[in-house]
Amino acid sequence: MTSLAGKFLVAKPVLQDPNFVRTVVLLLQHGAEGAFGLVINRPAKVEGLPFPVFVGGPCPSQGLIMLHGHPEWVQEEDPDSPPGEVAPGVFLGNAACVGRVQEADDRDSLRYRMFAGYSGWGPDQLERELAAGAWAVVPASGEMIWNQPADEVWAAVLPPMIPSPSLN
């Protein structure tokens, strides 16, 4: 099995699960044990936090999960390790990264997203959904996460539909 970690799963129009209609999921892990990812285009309405939160998926998480686009934050934590990119220009954050966001004077200039919950699949579950045509797999990029408004991401990455030859 080829891992799809670091790719976007794009919900096709045939996918009617209300948790995933018109979503784009960044896969963080994918293997024989299953898959784990975050819906990147579903903002949540959360009061009282100093930053926006996104719904990462229907599975509850014990805390917030952070993605960011600052390789220097990773290098400053451990200069001897290479940046842990989960996709081009996308890094998994930790408590120190959250602290940087909280202390920043200009949060709007930072590239980060906080997620409550995650998307999870058991062994072979995602493979069955892919075989059923529920998802398209496309290359992921930080540019799409950081520079595209959340409500436009799905349409921007959804591959064009190929007409069925039977429609000719």
CSV table of C-alpha atoms in Angstrom, one decimal:
chain,number,residue,atom,x,y,z
A,1,MET,CA,0.0,0.0,0.0
A,2,THR,CA,1.3,3.4,-1.0
A,3,SER,CA,0.9,5.9,1.8
A,4,LEU,CA,-1.3,9.0,1.0
A,5,ALA,CA,0.1,11.0,3.9
A,6,GLY,CA,0.8,14.5,2.9
A,7,LYS,CA,-2.0,14.5,0.2
A,8,PHE,CA,-5.3,16.2,0.1
A,9,LEU,CA,-8.5,14.1,0.1
A,10,VAL,CA,-11.1,16.0,-1.7
A,11,ALA,CA,-14.7,15.0,-1.1
A,12,LYS,CA,-16.4,14.3,-4.5
A,13,PRO,CA,-20.0,15.5,-4.9
A,14,VAL,CA,-21.2,11.9,-4.6
A,15,LEU,CA,-20.0,11.8,-0.9
A,16,GLN,CA,-23.1,12.6,1.1
A,17,ASP,CA,-21.8,12.0,4.7
A,18,PRO,CA,-22.7,15.4,6.3
A,19,ASN,CA,-19.3,15.3,8.1
A,20,PHE,CA,-17.5,15.4,4.8
A,21,VAL,CA,-19.7,17.2,2.2
A,22,ARG,CA,-17.5,19.6,0.3
A,23,THR,CA,-14.5,19.1,2.5
A,24,VAL,CA,-10.8,18.9,1.9
A,25,VAL,CA,-8.8,16.7,4.3
A,26,LEU,CA,-5.0,16.9,4.7
A,27,LEU,CA,-3.9,13.3,5.5
A,28,LEU,CA,-1.3,13.3,8.2
A,29,GLN,CA,-1.0,9.5,8.5
A,30,HIS,CA,-2.0,6.6,6.3
A,31,GLY,CA,-1.0,3.0,6.6
A,32,ALA,CA,-2.2,-0.5,7.3
A,33,GLU,CA,-3.7,0.6,10.7
A,34,GLY,CA,-5.9,3.2,9.0
A,35,ALA,CA,-5.6,7.0,8.3
A,36,PHE,CA,-5.7,10.2,10.2
A,37,GLY,CA,-6.2,13.8,8.9
A,38,LEU,CA,-7.7,17.2,9.3
A,39,VAL,CA,-10.5,18.9,7.4
A,40,ILE,CA,-8.8,22.2,6.4
A,41,ASN,CA,-11.8,24.1,5.1
A,42,ARG,CA,-14.5,24.0,7.9
A,43,PRO,CA,-14.2,27.0,10.3
A,44,ALA,CA,-15.9,26.6,13.7
A,45,LYS,CA,-17.6,29.2,15.8
A,46,VAL,CA,-15.7,29.2,19.1
A,47,GLU,CA,-16.0,32.1,21.5
A,48,GLY,CA,-13.3,33.2,23.9
A,49,LEU,CA,-10.2,32.0,22.1
A,50,PRO,CA,-7.5,34.4,20.8
A,51,PHE,CA,-7.4,32.6,17.4
A,52,PRO,CA,-9.8,31.0,14.9
A,53,VAL,CA,-10.5,27.3,15.2
A,54,PHE,CA,-11.4,24.8,12.5
A,55,VAL,CA,-13.4,21.6,12.7
A,56,GLY,CA,-10.8,18.9,11.9
A,57,GLY,CA,-13.3,16.2,11.6
A,58,PRO,CA,-16.0,14.2,13.5
A,59,CYS,CA,-13.6,12.4,15.9
A,60,PRO,CA,-13.0,14.2,19.2
A,61,SER,CA,-9.5,15.2,20.1
A,62,GLN,CA,-8.2,15.8,23.6
A,63,GLY,CA,-7.0,19.3,22.8
A,64,LEU,CA,-6.4,21.5,19.8
A,65,ILE,CA,-4.2,20.3,16.9
A,66,MET,CA,-2.1,23.0,15.2
A,67,LEU,CA,-0.7,23.2,11.7
A,68,HIS,CA,1.6,26.1,10.7
A,69,GLY,CA,3.6,27.3,7.8
A,70,HIS,CA,6.8,28.4,9.6
A,71,PRO,CA,9.8,26.1,9.1
A,72,GLU,CA,11.9,28.4,11.3
A,73,TRP,CA,9.6,27.5,14.3
A,74,VAL,CA,10.5,23.8,13.9
A,75,GLN,CA,14.3,24.6,13.5
A,76,GLU,CA,14.3,26.8,16.6
A,77,GLU,CA,12.9,23.9,18.7
A,78,ASP,CA,15.5,21.4,17.6
A,79,PRO,CA,18.2,22.8,15.3
A,80,ASP,CA,19.7,19.4,14.7
A,81,SER,CA,16.5,17.9,13.2
A,82,PRO,CA,15.1,18.6,9.8
A,83,PRO,CA,11.8,20.4,9.7
A,84,GLY,CA,8.9,17.9,10.1
A,85,GLU,CA,6.8,18.8,7.1
A,86,VAL,CA,3.6,16.9,6.9
A,87,ALA,CA,3.0,18.4,3.4
A,88,PRO,CA,5.0,21.0,1.4
A,89,GLY,CA,5.0,24.2,3.5
A,90,VAL,CA,2.9,22.6,6.3
A,91,PHE,CA,4.2,21.6,9.7
A,92,LEU,CA,2.6,20.1,12.8
A,93,GLY,CA,2.7,22.5,15.7
A,94,ASN,CA,3.4,22.0,19.4
A,95,ALA,CA,2.8,24.0,22.6
A,96,ALA,CA,5.8,26.3,21.8
A,97,CYS,CA,4.2,27.2,18.4
A,98,VAL,CA,0.9,28.0,20.1
A,99,GLY,CA,2.8,30.3,22.4
A,100,ARG,CA,4.3,32.1,19.5
A,101,VAL,CA,0.8,32.7,18.1
A,102,GLN,CA,-0.5,33.9,21.5
A,103,GLU,CA,2.4,36.3,21.9
A,104,ALA,CA,2.4,37.7,18.4
A,105,ASP,CA,1.4,41.3,17.9
A,106,ASP,CA,0.3,40.7,14.3
A,107,ARG,CA,-1.4,37.3,14.2
A,108,ASP,CA,-2.9,38.0,10.8
A,109,SER,CA,0.5,37.8,9.3
A,110,LEU,CA,1.2,34.3,10.7
A,111,ARG,CA,0.4,31.1,8.8
A,112,TYR,CA,-1.4,28.7,11.2
A,113,ARG,CA,-4.6,26.9,11.9
A,114,MET,CA,-6.0,25.4,15.0
A,115,PHE,CA,-8.2,22.3,14.8
A,116,ALA,CA,-10.7,20.8,17.2
A,117,GLY,CA,-11.3,17.1,16.3
A,118,TYR,CA,-9.9,15.0,13.5
A,119,SER,CA,-10.9,12.7,10.7
A,120,GLY,CA,-10.0,9.1,11.2
A,121,TRP,CA,-10.4,5.8,9.3
A,122,GLY,CA,-9.9,2.3,10.5
A,123,PRO,CA,-7.9,-0.4,8.6
A,124,ASP,CA,-9.0,-0.5,4.9
A,125,GLN,CA,-11.9,1.9,5.5
A,126,LEU,CA,-10.4,4.8,3.5
A,127,GLU,CA,-9.4,2.4,0.7
A,128,ARG,CA,-13.0,1.2,0.4
A,129,GLU,CA,-14.2,4.8,0.2
A,130,LEU,CA,-11.6,5.6,-2.4
A,131,ALA,CA,-12.6,2.5,-4.5
A,132,ALA,CA,-16.3,3.7,-4.2
A,133,GLY,CA,-15.3,7.0,-5.8
A,134,ALA,CA,-16.1,9.1,-2.7
A,135,TRP,CA,-12.7,10.9,-2.7
A,136,ALA,CA,-10.2,12.4,-5.1
A,137,VAL,CA,-6.5,12.4,-4.0
A,138,VAL,CA,-4.6,15.5,-5.0
A,139,PRO,CA,-1.2,17.0,-4.0
A,140,ALA,CA,-1.3,19.1,-0.9
A,141,SER,CA,0.4,22.4,-0.4
A,142,GLY,CA,0.7,25.1,2.2
A,143,GLU,CA,-0.2,27.7,-0.4
A,144,MET,CA,-3.7,26.3,-0.6
A,145,ILE,CA,-4.1,26.2,3.2
A,146,TRP,CA,-2.6,29.6,4.0
A,147,ASN,CA,-3.6,31.7,0.9
A,148,GLN,CA,-7.0,30.4,-0.1
A,149,PRO,CA,-10.1,31.5,1.8
A,150,ALA,CA,-11.5,28.4,3.6
A,151,ASP,CA,-14.9,28.6,1.8
A,152,GLU,CA,-13.1,28.5,-1.6
A,153,VAL,CA,-10.6,25.6,-1.0
A,154,TRP,CA,-12.9,22.8,-2.0
A,155,ALA,CA,-13.8,24.3,-5.4
A,156,ALA,CA,-10.1,25.2,-6.0
A,157,VAL,CA,-8.8,21.7,-5.5
A,158,LEU,CA,-11.6,19.6,-6.8
A,159,PRO,CA,-10.4,17.9,-10.0
A,160,PRO,CA,-12.6,18.6,-13.1
A,161,MET,CA,-15.2,15.9,-13.6
A,162,ILE,CA,-14.5,13.7,-16.6
A,163,PRO,CA,-17.7,13.2,-18.6
A,164,SER,CA,-18.8,9.6,-18.8
A,165,PRO,CA,-18.5,8.2,-22.4
A,166,SER,CA,-22.1,6.9,-22.0
A,167,LEU,CA,-23.3,10.6,-22.0
A,168,ASN,CA,-22.1,11.1,-25.6
